[in-house]
XYZ file of C-alpha atoms in Angstrom:
784
model
C 34.517 -27.466 22.066
C 35.361 -25.353 25.447
C 36.949 -22.295 25.453
C 39.122 -23.294 28.282
C 40.865 -25.594 25.831
C 41.228 -23.319 23.067
C 43.403 -21.716 25.297
C 46.045 -24.148 25.625
C 48.478 -22.557 23.013
C 52.045 -24.571 22.729
C 53.372 -22.662 25.801
C 50.717 -23.874 28.486
C 51.607 -27.518 26.677
C 54.401 -27.475 27.393
C 54.821 -26.492 30.564
C 51.977 -28.818 31.483
C 53.962 -31.697 29.682
C 57.765 -30.281 32.217
C 55.239 -30.233 35.217
C 54.356 -33.613 34.470
C 57.197 -35.278 33.880
C 58.934 -33.585 36.499
C 56.798 -34.304 39.477
C 55.368 -37.687 39.362
C 52.511 -36.689 42.090
C 51.187 -34.346 39.937
C 51.674 -36.686 36.808
C 49.124 -38.354 38.975
C 46.985 -35.769 39.780
C 47.218 -34.920 35.615
C 45.678 -38.038 35.101
C 42.187 -37.053 36.289
C 39.854 -39.625 37.725
C 37.274 -41.249 35.859
C 34.690 -38.849 34.026
C 37.074 -36.030 35.499
C 39.881 -34.544 33.744
C 42.501 -31.758 34.078
C 42.650 -29.472 31.299
C 46.705 -28.842 30.631
C 46.172 -24.746 31.725
C 43.959 -26.223 34.697
C 46.733 -28.029 35.036
C 49.198 -25.065 34.325
C 47.092 -22.913 36.599
C 46.432 -25.802 39.683
C 50.721 -25.692 39.374
C 51.613 -22.166 40.269
C 49.182 -22.040 43.102
C 50.735 -25.234 44.537
C 53.372 -23.224 44.713
C 51.723 -20.677 46.181
C 49.960 -22.080 49.530
C 53.972 -23.502 49.863
C 55.526 -20.269 49.382
C 53.154 -18.768 52.206
C 53.551 -21.473 54.373
C 50.780 -23.446 54.692
C 51.998 -26.450 53.316
C 55.294 -28.242 53.560
C 55.172 -29.604 49.469
C 52.920 -29.625 47.240
C 52.736 -33.309 47.529
C 50.284 -32.373 50.363
C 48.201 -29.824 48.152
C 48.150 -32.586 45.563
C 46.813 -35.227 47.694
C 43.689 -32.648 48.846
C 42.944 -31.822 44.940
C 42.699 -35.274 44.369
C 40.481 -36.326 47.102
C 38.559 -33.602 45.173
C 38.520 -35.326 42.170
C 37.883 -38.301 43.835
C 33.974 -36.581 45.986
C 33.305 -35.061 43.339
C 33.278 -38.025 41.647
C 31.216 -39.626 44.481
C 29.008 -36.781 45.117
C 27.523 -36.808 41.559
C 26.627 -40.758 41.976
C 24.589 -39.902 44.676
C 23.405 -37.217 42.679
C 22.121 -39.595 40.305
C 20.932 -42.180 42.999
C 18.559 -39.358 45.134
C 16.619 -39.048 41.509
C 15.966 -42.086 40.438
C 16.680 -44.921 43.120
C 15.871 -45.738 46.253
C 18.533 -48.014 47.431
C 22.233 -46.738 47.433
C 24.727 -49.826 47.518
C 28.266 -48.663 48.764
C 29.110 -52.462 46.778
C 28.425 -50.287 43.655
C 26.824 -53.475 42.858
C 24.674 -52.726 39.582
C 20.800 -52.015 40.803
C 17.469 -54.484 40.708
C 13.890 -53.171 38.946
C 13.157 -52.509 42.414
C 16.076 -50.680 43.870
C 14.481 -47.393 41.576
C 11.693 -44.895 42.211
C 8.261 -45.514 40.990
C 7.719 -41.254 40.096
C 11.570 -40.600 39.503
C 12.373 -36.634 40.639
C 14.984 -33.892 40.362
C 16.845 -31.247 38.752
C 19.730 -33.562 37.865
C 21.502 -31.776 34.881
C 22.045 -28.652 36.951
C 22.581 -30.310 40.273
C 25.612 -32.937 38.607
C 26.931 -29.189 37.371
C 27.093 -27.829 40.655
C 28.736 -31.038 42.776
C 32.450 -30.055 41.280
C 31.171 -26.609 42.351
C 30.160 -27.124 45.818
C 33.029 -29.818 46.230
C 35.668 -27.270 44.660
C 34.403 -24.350 48.002
C 35.230 -27.040 50.239
C 38.363 -27.616 48.707
C 39.453 -23.795 48.815
C 38.580 -23.715 52.171
C 40.613 -26.696 53.093
C 43.712 -25.213 51.361
C 43.579 -21.499 52.273
C 42.632 -22.887 56.143
C 39.715 -20.747 55.958
C 35.580 -21.017 55.889
C 34.303 -18.794 53.166
C 30.304 -18.076 53.201
C 28.726 -19.525 49.940
C 25.566 -18.874 48.340
C 23.856 -20.706 45.681
C 21.146 -18.722 43.529
C 19.683 -21.783 41.856
C 18.264 -23.746 44.129
C 16.800 -26.753 42.518
C 20.376 -28.306 42.475
C 19.537 -28.524 46.395
C 20.916 -31.920 45.766
C 24.288 -31.344 44.483
C 24.689 -29.222 48.361
C 22.911 -32.213 49.809
C 25.105 -35.058 48.255
C 28.590 -33.458 49.473
C 27.307 -31.992 52.686
C 26.094 -35.894 53.595
C 29.017 -37.406 52.119
C 32.021 -34.746 54.256
C 28.456 -35.201 57.308
C 28.751 -31.400 56.913
C 25.157 -31.565 58.354
C 22.647 -30.361 60.664
C 21.588 -32.498 63.600
C 18.354 -33.335 61.866
C 20.098 -34.331 58.598
C 22.788 -36.041 60.697
C 20.871 -38.329 62.742
C 18.686 -39.287 59.289
C 21.438 -39.479 56.762
C 24.469 -40.916 58.289
C 27.151 -41.969 56.186
C 26.390 -46.049 55.425
C 24.444 -47.541 52.992
C 21.276 -47.203 55.206
C 21.731 -43.545 55.687
C 22.540 -42.789 52.011
C 19.466 -45.187 51.009
C 17.082 -43.152 53.504
C 18.369 -39.854 51.460
C 17.545 -41.110 48.035
C 14.429 -42.232 49.258
C 13.527 -39.268 51.387
C 14.279 -36.911 47.810
C 10.639 -35.764 46.314
C 9.468 -38.533 48.953
C 6.595 -35.970 49.110
C 5.803 -36.970 52.781
C 4.182 -35.322 55.071
C 3.598 -35.052 58.972
C -0.229 -35.436 60.442
C 0.349 -32.275 61.057
C 0.792 -30.849 57.694
C 4.156 -30.233 57.627
C 6.944 -32.152 54.841
C 7.633 -35.143 56.473
C 11.246 -35.636 55.838
C 14.341 -32.831 56.536
C 15.187 -32.471 52.505
C 13.377 -30.639 50.412
C 13.642 -29.915 46.135
C 15.330 -26.356 46.433
C 18.011 -24.597 49.605
C 15.872 -25.025 52.349
C 16.634 -24.621 56.440
C 17.723 -28.400 56.857
C 20.561 -27.447 54.301
C 23.356 -27.053 55.486
C 24.488 -23.537 55.915
C 21.890 -22.315 53.047
C 20.939 -19.331 53.109
C 17.938 -18.382 50.752
C 15.746 -21.412 49.021
C 16.349 -19.929 45.223
C 13.298 -20.293 44.208
C 13.506 -16.934 42.234
C 15.883 -17.288 40.335
C 18.002 -14.067 39.666
C 18.163 -12.624 43.380
C 21.251 -14.204 44.547
C 22.795 -12.313 41.700
C 21.855 -9.300 42.908
C 22.225 -10.158 46.503
C 25.742 -11.639 47.222
C 27.686 -8.302 46.323
C 25.787 -6.541 49.587
C 26.512 -9.667 51.927
C 30.316 -9.935 53.013
C 31.341 -7.170 55.492
C 34.925 -6.564 55.711
C 36.999 -9.271 56.519
C 34.723 -11.740 55.557
C 34.864 -14.204 51.956
C 32.074 -15.714 49.974
C 31.235 -17.572 47.431
C 28.179 -16.849 45.280
C 27.133 -19.112 42.675
C 25.116 -18.022 39.864
C 22.556 -19.702 36.902
C 23.275 -19.044 32.531
C 19.958 -19.131 33.160
C 19.024 -17.079 35.534
C 20.424 -14.094 34.256
C 18.030 -13.257 32.329
C 15.913 -13.473 35.144
C 16.290 -9.896 37.345
C 17.601 -6.425 36.133
C 20.669 -5.298 37.963
C 22.903 -8.476 38.102
C 25.296 -6.158 36.237
C 25.481 -3.062 38.816
C 27.525 -5.099 41.531
C 30.213 -2.861 40.139
C 28.936 0.043 40.607
C 27.919 -1.398 44.403
C 31.256 -2.555 46.016
C 33.905 -1.361 48.156
C 36.903 -2.562 49.662
C 36.069 -0.258 52.934
C 33.253 -1.520 53.795
C 32.127 -4.642 51.775
C 33.932 -7.902 52.039
C 35.701 -10.554 48.653
C 32.542 -11.688 46.608
C 33.575 -14.393 44.274
C 30.744 -14.597 41.815
C 31.126 -17.850 39.543
C 29.015 -18.621 37.111
C 27.426 -22.415 36.077
C 27.416 -21.583 32.023
C 26.100 -24.894 30.899
C 23.220 -23.159 28.157
C 20.495 -24.410 28.970
C 16.793 -23.346 30.823
C 14.452 -25.632 30.512
C 13.246 -26.487 27.377
C 15.494 -24.717 25.618
C 19.363 -22.871 25.473
C 19.693 -19.795 27.495
C 19.142 -16.281 25.914
C 22.743 -15.790 26.577
C 24.017 -19.050 24.365
C 21.070 -17.777 21.487
C 22.835 -14.406 21.595
C 26.385 -15.196 21.011
C 27.311 -17.585 23.967
C 29.972 -16.780 26.176
C 31.773 -14.713 23.592
C 29.108 -12.282 24.136
C 28.598 -12.570 28.107
C 32.578 -11.836 28.005
C 32.270 -8.730 26.355
C 29.059 -7.782 28.320
C 31.024 -8.786 31.953
C 33.995 -6.291 30.417
C 31.312 -3.587 29.516
C 30.090 -3.583 33.042
C 33.104 -3.545 34.755
C 33.423 -6.804 35.413
C 37.112 -9.654 34.919
C 35.774 -12.234 33.581
C 37.448 -14.958 33.928
C 36.912 -18.506 31.867
C 37.129 -21.730 33.434
C 36.423 -25.027 33.466
C 33.144 -26.566 35.078
C 33.549 -29.912 34.463
C 36.566 -29.931 37.175
C 36.620 -28.854 40.708
C 40.351 -28.147 40.649
C 39.481 -25.171 38.191
C 37.026 -24.076 40.692
C 39.247 -24.167 43.311
C 42.086 -22.113 40.814
C 38.774 -19.855 40.131
C 38.635 -19.017 43.992
C 41.798 -17.925 45.041
C 42.636 -16.223 41.877
C 39.758 -14.487 42.263
C 39.889 -13.781 45.680
C 44.142 -12.373 44.762
C 42.727 -9.849 42.406
C 40.390 -8.231 44.576
C 42.789 -8.415 47.499
C 45.394 -6.887 44.819
C 42.570 -4.218 44.321
C 41.960 -3.017 47.506
C 45.261 -2.586 48.447
C 45.755 -0.017 45.323
C 42.277 1.562 46.045
C 44.116 2.227 50.215
C 47.209 2.876 48.458
C 45.147 5.992 46.202
C 47.067 4.120 43.019
C 43.322 2.774 41.816
C 39.351 3.932 41.786
C 36.269 2.713 41.962
C 34.437 0.972 40.095
C 37.396 -2.056 40.142
C 36.931 -4.475 38.147
C 35.375 -7.257 39.983
C 36.934 -10.574 38.737
C 33.574 -13.048 37.640
C 34.559 -16.632 37.132
C 32.868 -18.058 33.826
C 32.760 -22.347 34.363
C 31.740 -23.287 31.303
C 30.190 -27.148 30.824
C 27.304 -29.110 29.525
C 24.164 -29.363 31.445
C 24.437 -32.413 33.315
C 27.761 -32.836 32.291
C 29.264 -36.755 34.111
C 26.000 -38.857 33.229
C 23.718 -39.942 30.299
C 21.923 -36.853 28.502
C 24.499 -34.348 29.529
C 24.428 -31.589 27.108
C 20.147 -32.105 26.140
C 17.318 -30.230 27.287
C 16.247 -34.107 29.463
C 19.056 -33.392 30.992
C 17.807 -30.720 32.934
C 15.190 -33.096 34.952
C 15.502 -36.814 34.495
C 17.766 -37.177 31.482
C 17.213 -40.964 30.845
C 14.437 -42.184 28.100
C 13.069 -43.508 30.760
C 12.377 -44.829 33.977
C 14.665 -47.655 35.141
C 11.739 -49.542 37.403
C 10.480 -50.508 34.490
C 12.537 -49.615 31.590
C 15.244 -51.830 31.008
C 17.257 -50.046 28.486
C 17.102 -47.210 31.415
C 18.191 -49.467 33.926
C 21.124 -50.720 31.624
C 22.221 -47.021 30.797
C 22.121 -45.925 34.813
C 23.998 -48.668 35.806
C 26.801 -48.421 32.981
C 26.698 -44.435 33.765
C 26.169 -44.400 37.462
C 29.586 -47.419 37.777
C 31.778 -44.390 36.060
C 31.103 -42.571 38.982
C 31.194 -44.745 41.151
C 34.231 -44.482 44.508
C 35.237 -47.286 46.628
C 34.145 -46.888 50.344
C 38.026 -47.011 51.432
C 39.120 -45.167 48.681
C 36.502 -42.656 49.883
C 37.265 -42.721 54.180
C 41.073 -42.248 52.748
C 39.279 -38.685 51.176
C 37.149 -37.317 53.547
C 40.150 -37.667 56.464
C 42.174 -35.467 53.672
C 39.554 -33.123 53.247
C 38.598 -31.859 57.252
C 41.307 -30.174 59.148
C 39.028 -27.487 60.895
C 39.853 -28.326 64.530
C 43.922 -27.866 63.124
C 43.646 -24.630 61.542
C 40.726 -23.291 64.434
C 37.997 -22.245 61.853
C 34.278 -23.502 61.798
C 33.132 -25.729 59.704
C 31.253 -24.816 56.553
C 27.111 -25.580 58.108
C 28.714 -22.479 60.414
C 29.671 -20.314 57.922
C 29.624 -16.624 58.872
C 27.060 -15.456 56.675
C 24.103 -18.190 58.498
C 25.538 -16.762 62.051
C 24.457 -13.205 61.886
C 23.475 -11.782 65.026
C 22.358 -7.861 64.899
C 21.426 -6.178 68.116
C 21.832 -2.391 68.034
C 22.309 0.194 70.975
C 19.050 2.234 72.133
C 19.792 5.844 71.197
C 19.438 7.843 74.160
C 17.993 11.039 73.050
C 15.048 10.611 71.131
C 13.032 13.509 69.416
C 10.239 13.392 71.342
C 7.002 14.881 69.552
C 3.994 16.178 70.647
C 0.246 15.454 70.759
C -1.190 18.025 68.606
C 1.643 19.444 66.878
C 1.609 19.047 62.452
C 3.749 16.857 61.028
C 4.515 14.248 58.185
C 5.096 10.905 59.939
C 7.911 10.443 56.891
C 10.006 13.113 58.726
C 9.634 12.125 62.045
C 10.855 8.073 60.682
C 13.175 10.111 58.521
C 15.004 11.748 62.503
C 14.319 8.523 64.070
C 16.661 6.549 61.568
C 19.391 9.143 61.304
C 19.039 8.684 65.251
C 19.900 5.150 65.213
C 22.103 5.314 62.766
C 24.418 7.678 65.028
C 23.795 5.483 67.805
C 25.276 2.851 65.806
C 27.671 4.602 63.901
C 29.724 1.020 63.358
C 26.894 -1.243 62.280
C 26.730 -1.185 58.194
C 23.685 1.057 56.491
C 21.870 -0.300 53.396
C 19.181 2.284 52.479
C 16.910 0.345 49.631
C 16.033 3.773 46.949
C 14.055 3.446 43.950
C 13.797 6.396 44.013
C 12.679 10.126 45.481
C 14.054 9.173 49.214
C 14.395 13.336 49.286
C 10.193 13.802 47.904
C 9.273 10.664 49.993
C 10.494 13.514 53.238
C 13.793 11.241 53.850
C 15.874 14.037 53.515
C 18.024 14.301 56.137
C 18.628 10.658 55.671
C 19.789 11.195 52.458
C 21.873 14.271 53.716
C 23.698 11.726 56.332
C 24.206 8.277 53.997
C 24.199 9.845 50.653
C 23.727 8.260 47.091
C 26.550 5.537 46.391
C 28.077 6.274 43.532
C 31.272 6.556 41.066
C 30.990 9.799 40.613
C 29.640 12.426 42.501
C 28.124 15.240 41.439
C 28.864 18.679 43.354
C 25.914 19.999 45.220
C 24.074 16.298 45.555
C 23.532 14.538 48.242
C 26.309 11.728 47.210
C 29.047 9.683 47.588
C 31.724 7.062 46.848
C 31.445 5.449 50.240
C 27.164 6.526 50.308
C 24.905 4.066 51.667
C 21.988 4.692 49.912
C 21.590 2.358 47.145
C 19.959 4.045 44.342
C 18.072 2.582 41.126
C 15.031 2.383 39.168
C 14.346 -1.052 40.290
C 12.290 -2.416 43.098
C 14.026 -5.664 43.340
C 17.575 -4.537 43.015
C 17.288 -2.219 45.880
C 15.016 -4.258 48.566
C 17.735 -7.124 47.320
C 20.260 -4.917 48.800
C 18.703 -4.454 51.933
C 18.017 -7.463 52.261
C 21.465 -8.743 51.760
C 22.781 -6.733 54.815
C 22.010 -9.244 57.296
C 25.302 -7.878 59.624
C 23.333 -4.372 59.107
C 20.723 -2.197 59.480
C 18.425 -1.403 57.148
C 16.119 0.606 55.721
C 13.768 0.347 52.470
C 11.326 2.662 50.983
C 8.854 2.788 47.936
C 6.241 4.431 46.640
C 3.380 2.015 47.717
C 1.982 0.862 44.331
C 5.125 0.369 43.323
C 6.147 -1.603 46.431
C 4.401 -4.885 45.257
C 7.705 -5.015 42.847
C 9.173 -6.513 45.818
C 6.996 -8.937 46.898
C 8.445 -11.649 45.700
C 11.999 -10.879 47.019
C 10.358 -10.559 51.100
C 8.348 -13.539 50.481
C 11.164 -15.703 49.834
C 12.965 -13.774 52.759
C 10.385 -14.022 55.514
C 9.226 -18.143 54.581
C 13.100 -18.947 54.926
C 13.091 -17.269 57.992
C 9.724 -18.555 59.218
C 11.295 -22.213 58.710
C 14.169 -21.335 60.302
C 11.991 -20.465 63.177
C 10.252 -23.810 63.512
C 13.241 -25.213 63.270
C 13.870 -23.433 66.622
C 17.005 -21.675 64.678
C 15.450 -18.874 64.799
C 17.305 -16.083 62.351
C 19.265 -13.262 64.094
C 19.453 -10.463 61.583
C 18.016 -7.190 62.319
C 14.047 -6.779 61.238
C 13.773 -4.677 58.264
C 11.467 -1.905 57.661
C 10.184 -1.435 54.405
C 7.898 1.235 53.964
C 5.304 1.965 51.466
C 4.832 5.592 51.411
C 3.472 7.919 48.864
C 0.334 6.067 49.050
C -2.797 5.323 48.352
C -4.703 7.750 49.793
C -2.551 10.833 48.623
C -1.169 9.659 45.685
C -4.013 11.385 43.172
C -1.655 13.685 41.361
C -0.213 10.217 39.122
C -3.272 8.347 37.835
C -4.949 5.001 39.470
C -1.067 3.026 38.732
C 0.410 4.817 41.008
C -3.032 3.895 43.706
C -2.640 0.727 45.010
C -3.352 -1.099 48.436
C -2.300 -4.793 47.489
C 1.666 -4.112 48.806
C -0.066 -4.775 52.679
C -2.748 -7.099 51.464
C -0.446 -9.661 50.334
C 1.877 -9.935 52.842
C -0.791 -10.069 55.247
C -1.138 -13.121 53.968
C 1.983 -13.994 54.915
C 2.804 -15.942 59.514
C 1.857 -12.552 60.685
C 3.986 -13.369 63.494
C 7.098 -12.831 61.198
C 5.858 -10.496 58.511
C 4.561 -7.473 60.727
C 1.942 -5.167 58.321
C 1.549 -2.479 59.800
C -0.613 1.117 59.497
C 0.442 3.360 61.396
C -1.942 6.337 62.753
C 0.819 9.342 63.099
C 4.012 10.384 63.885
C 4.416 8.989 67.494
C 3.341 5.883 66.410
C 5.539 5.586 63.093
C 8.967 5.656 64.852
C 7.225 3.703 67.562
C 7.088 0.859 65.468
C 10.660 2.066 63.785
C 12.163 1.832 67.150
C 10.519 -1.588 68.010
C 10.937 -3.532 64.716
C 14.807 -2.160 64.962
C 14.884 -3.742 68.646
C 13.421 -7.040 66.659
C 14.928 -9.789 64.998
C 14.489 -12.262 61.867
C 11.209 -10.170 60.808
C 10.274 -8.058 57.637
C 8.216 -4.887 59.042
C 5.569 -3.390 56.129
C 4.525 0.455 57.138
C 2.253 2.245 54.910
C 2.691 5.514 56.338
C 1.722 9.034 54.774
C 4.226 11.607 54.124
C 1.455 14.639 54.535
C 2.124 16.847 57.018
C -0.573 15.835 59.823
C -1.806 15.926 63.324
C -0.287 14.190 65.909
C -3.481 11.927 67.065
C -1.431 9.912 70.126
C 1.141 10.928 72.494
C 4.304 8.619 72.537
C 3.253 6.100 75.256
C -0.185 5.612 73.718
C 2.187 5.077 70.455
C 3.980 2.026 72.051
C 0.511 0.872 73.810
C -0.770 0.666 70.026
C 2.478 -0.929 68.898
C 2.413 -3.465 71.952
C -1.495 -4.150 71.252
C -2.280 -3.993 67.611
C -5.194 -2.183 68.470
C -6.398 1.191 70.988
C -9.509 2.580 71.789
C -9.055 6.560 71.322
C -11.951 8.307 72.256
C -15.747 6.287 73.890
C -19.213 7.584 74.648
C -21.000 7.153 77.835
C -23.197 5.239 75.949
C -21.565 3.330 72.720
C -23.813 2.271 69.715
C -21.932 2.450 67.367
C -17.956 1.003 67.044
C -15.487 2.653 64.377
C -12.295 0.916 63.696
C -10.162 3.062 61.809
C -7.089 1.071 59.826
C -4.055 4.160 58.125
C -3.793 7.742 59.073
C -6.801 9.102 56.962
C -8.983 7.103 57.823
C -8.649 7.437 61.028
C -8.876 11.352 60.312
C -12.444 9.675 58.547
C -13.397 7.953 61.845
C -12.959 11.093 63.696
C -15.555 13.419 61.796
C -17.464 10.111 61.572
C -17.781 9.610 65.269
C -18.763 13.738 65.284
C -21.555 13.524 63.291
C -22.777 10.510 64.882
C -22.625 12.521 68.650
C -24.981 15.181 66.830
C -27.487 12.676 66.093
C -27.341 11.181 69.882
C -25.722 8.299 68.303
C -23.188 7.059 70.519
C -19.153 5.728 69.273
C -16.168 3.976 70.250
C -13.286 4.821 68.413
C -10.399 2.013 68.055
C -7.499 2.526 65.399
C -6.522 -0.599 64.311
C -2.549 -1.046 63.454
C -1.637 -4.307 62.475
C -4.554 -6.766 61.310
C -3.250 -9.516 62.096
C -2.850 -9.905 65.262
C -6.278 -10.529 65.669
C -6.726 -12.678 62.569
C -7.470 -16.993 63.459
C -4.264 -18.226 63.705
C -2.673 -20.605 61.812
C -0.390 -22.580 63.834
C 1.426 -22.589 67.188
C 3.534 -19.766 66.474
C 0.860 -17.683 65.028
C -1.527 -18.246 68.321
C 1.200 -17.134 70.187
C 1.806 -14.061 68.707
C -2.100 -12.936 67.887
C -3.970 -11.386 70.518
C -5.636 -12.879 73.650
C -9.019 -13.038 73.305
C -9.854 -11.534 76.717
C -7.139 -8.745 75.048
C -9.395 -9.358 71.996
C -12.643 -9.336 74.379
C -11.380 -5.413 75.372
C -10.729 -3.844 72.333
C -13.373 -4.868 70.007
C -16.586 -5.641 72.377
C -19.631 -7.480 70.974
C -22.193 -6.176 72.767
C -22.338 -2.543 70.648
C -24.783 -2.527 67.818
C -22.260 -1.449 64.930
C -19.052 -2.412 63.625
C -18.143 -0.094 60.910
C -14.529 -0.423 59.642
C -12.620 2.180 57.521
C -10.055 0.825 56.008
C -6.810 1.987 53.565
C -6.979 -1.697 51.754
C -9.324 -3.052 50.407
C -12.460 -3.877 52.403
C -12.469 -7.405 51.443
C -8.922 -8.333 52.665
C -8.923 -6.198 56.287
C -12.419 -9.225 56.457
C -10.288 -12.245 55.607
C -8.038 -11.357 57.404
C -9.637 -10.215 60.702
C -12.215 -12.696 60.216
C -12.918 -12.772 64.348
C -13.718 -9.464 64.286
C -16.521 -9.749 61.688
C -20.336 -9.729 63.024
C -21.677 -10.708 60.149
C -23.161 -8.679 57.533
C -26.306 -7.486 59.621
C -24.208 -5.814 62.338
C -20.623 -4.701 60.325
C -20.375 -2.678 57.115
C -15.939 -2.681 56.250
C -15.252 0.577 53.544
C -12.261 1.057 51.994
C -10.342 0.775 48.330
C -12.594 -0.699 45.762
C -10.437 -0.080 42.921
C -11.354 3.840 42.323
C -8.866 6.589 41.237
C -8.072 8.781 38.971
C -6.292 12.198 39.270
C -7.891 12.481 42.430
C -7.230 14.349 45.235
C -6.896 12.768 49.284
C -10.649 13.809 49.332
C -11.406 13.106 46.174
C -10.448 9.223 46.462
C -11.763 9.270 49.844
C -15.396 10.129 48.138
C -14.940 7.714 44.767
C -14.317 4.786 46.181
C -17.275 5.455 48.963
C -14.855 6.194 51.930
C -15.770 9.586 52.849
C -17.232 10.838 56.051
C -20.378 11.987 54.490
C -21.310 8.328 52.692
C -20.190 6.936 55.663
C -22.744 8.713 57.828
C -25.626 7.583 55.982
C -24.913 3.965 55.359
C -24.807 3.974 59.369
C -27.887 5.896 59.860
C -29.563 4.099 57.217
C -28.901 1.145 59.314
C -30.199 2.494 62.557
C -33.293 3.433 61.863
């Protein structure tokens, strides 16, 4: 028994009966369509919504609203029909004829059950937009359910150009869609051969995230819309247990700087192999209580019925708008109880195998291509979902209205059209060469300067704790921790912009979600590793957009790793790890800018360049301790532009010293002095961005990396010995900078070799053989 059915008390039944008897059009809609049925509770809710829309002047009479809702039922059925064809068949026939054995795929694939569950939800999103005359944004955490999005988009022809060209609305176009789904097609240059994927991707009209990392959407949605914008976020009960922090949304939402959010939990009760943890712990009643305890207002809807979703979206927004009004009138205080829709359904509703583990992927007991029983089951259950083409054309005509309402199509909703440019501050702080200052303190000052020059741009600072310890005190005092009850004498505010939680995923995602604003994340280097999954998903999606010539235009995000390996000896080896930059160096270097600033000026130069670029992740490993400023402002800018810079060069050069990292530069300076005392000439080069000197992996990276002429000027292969002294593990650096490796006889690399403990900076350098004495000894032994 569904919870929604249990709510149908006597009064609800009476009202629903009255409406059906009084309004013929209502009775016609209430009959449902095929597998789509409307409970008495939903009928009452929809009647109230119809009256509301008429009273507001959106429609002249409720029959107009009901026509659109009847169209929604038919579109839902047609899209579910198309989803099961995408999984199993290579032929789509608008006549509805039964398919033969050869019409089915040799290897059917798909996340069929979840996709079927998403169809009524996404259709409802479209219909709610039509009824309100507003194009909301959408987000889907369960990216593997993309077949639902693609099916509805193709039927509505809400498509980007490459899909519109390939999937027109006729038998051949839909058959091509089914054939392309999980076709594993590949081009000669090794790229996917069709504009369709197993998850949300940049071909998916309006898609924002891949949704491959379950649980990330739950952390993002509250930080995404700006004031005046609306977002419907589809979430998964299977992902509920994946990431900590989804229950903090009410802690972050503010009417003053956030748009309307409608989280929708698709509660089908199953993961891949078993019931979800939520259902094992007590089901929806347990979840309902959990939401209430975390300042949500749970609203149960029928996840089988698009009309119930439509009502839920309107109801959620109405409640949040009312709360916003009360906040402005000072009749309510934070936290606002965020409305939260729980769409109860069963995995794979509408097709064979609903509610079983098999529904997750391919629910039929066999492959219809070679199993007559499975073929008979497919044709039987698909027939229940079939909508005649003539009827479908009428449906599609009723669900348009974009021109009349002067609104953009859903493929161009606000959140996928971000374009953020900042005003450059007029009076930037200047740091003289030779001055002793913490590079992180300079970054702190610079962030404040950028914010004050752009006061209307929403800011999110991701902070997994110790922002002040990481020398970002000015930022904290200016922007403050976002809290519900500020503590006296502490940099806290209800309207604070610093998102602080001892959870690296939650805080980095707050910054990634704020694509309409300016962001920064600051973390211990060792713990920044926990952010990698979120950053990698973001940079992959952005890179794919760039490859389609739809490069993202959100403001680039600096993610700063400080309190790093070489200055974190007091916390044992768990806090000593250079893997953050190493892992991100594996990503495409034109999108993931991994830099190791040498000093104050190079740190702020990196930040300035980041904030004047779009669509990139800047992974900056920056020391927080005071140190001498080695570069002038002009040299720092040149370093950022070129990726490396020669700092010192003797008349006769026997050894080239290449430093990667601020402390490593200090070591190289000492090594150079000791070598000169031995009459060994040196060239000292600072390597800021290793990814600029890699062998490019495609045409985009080729345009980004250093040219052969630039590389030859910085790294002269004629010099007898090349020495790398690196913040990161030397094997990783040599692998990335393969063109700079002169081979075992002429190239030595020093860096982190997994030695550590409770040691100071000099002790850590010595433990890893990266101190000046060890390096000089290795060099001189080679030159004997």
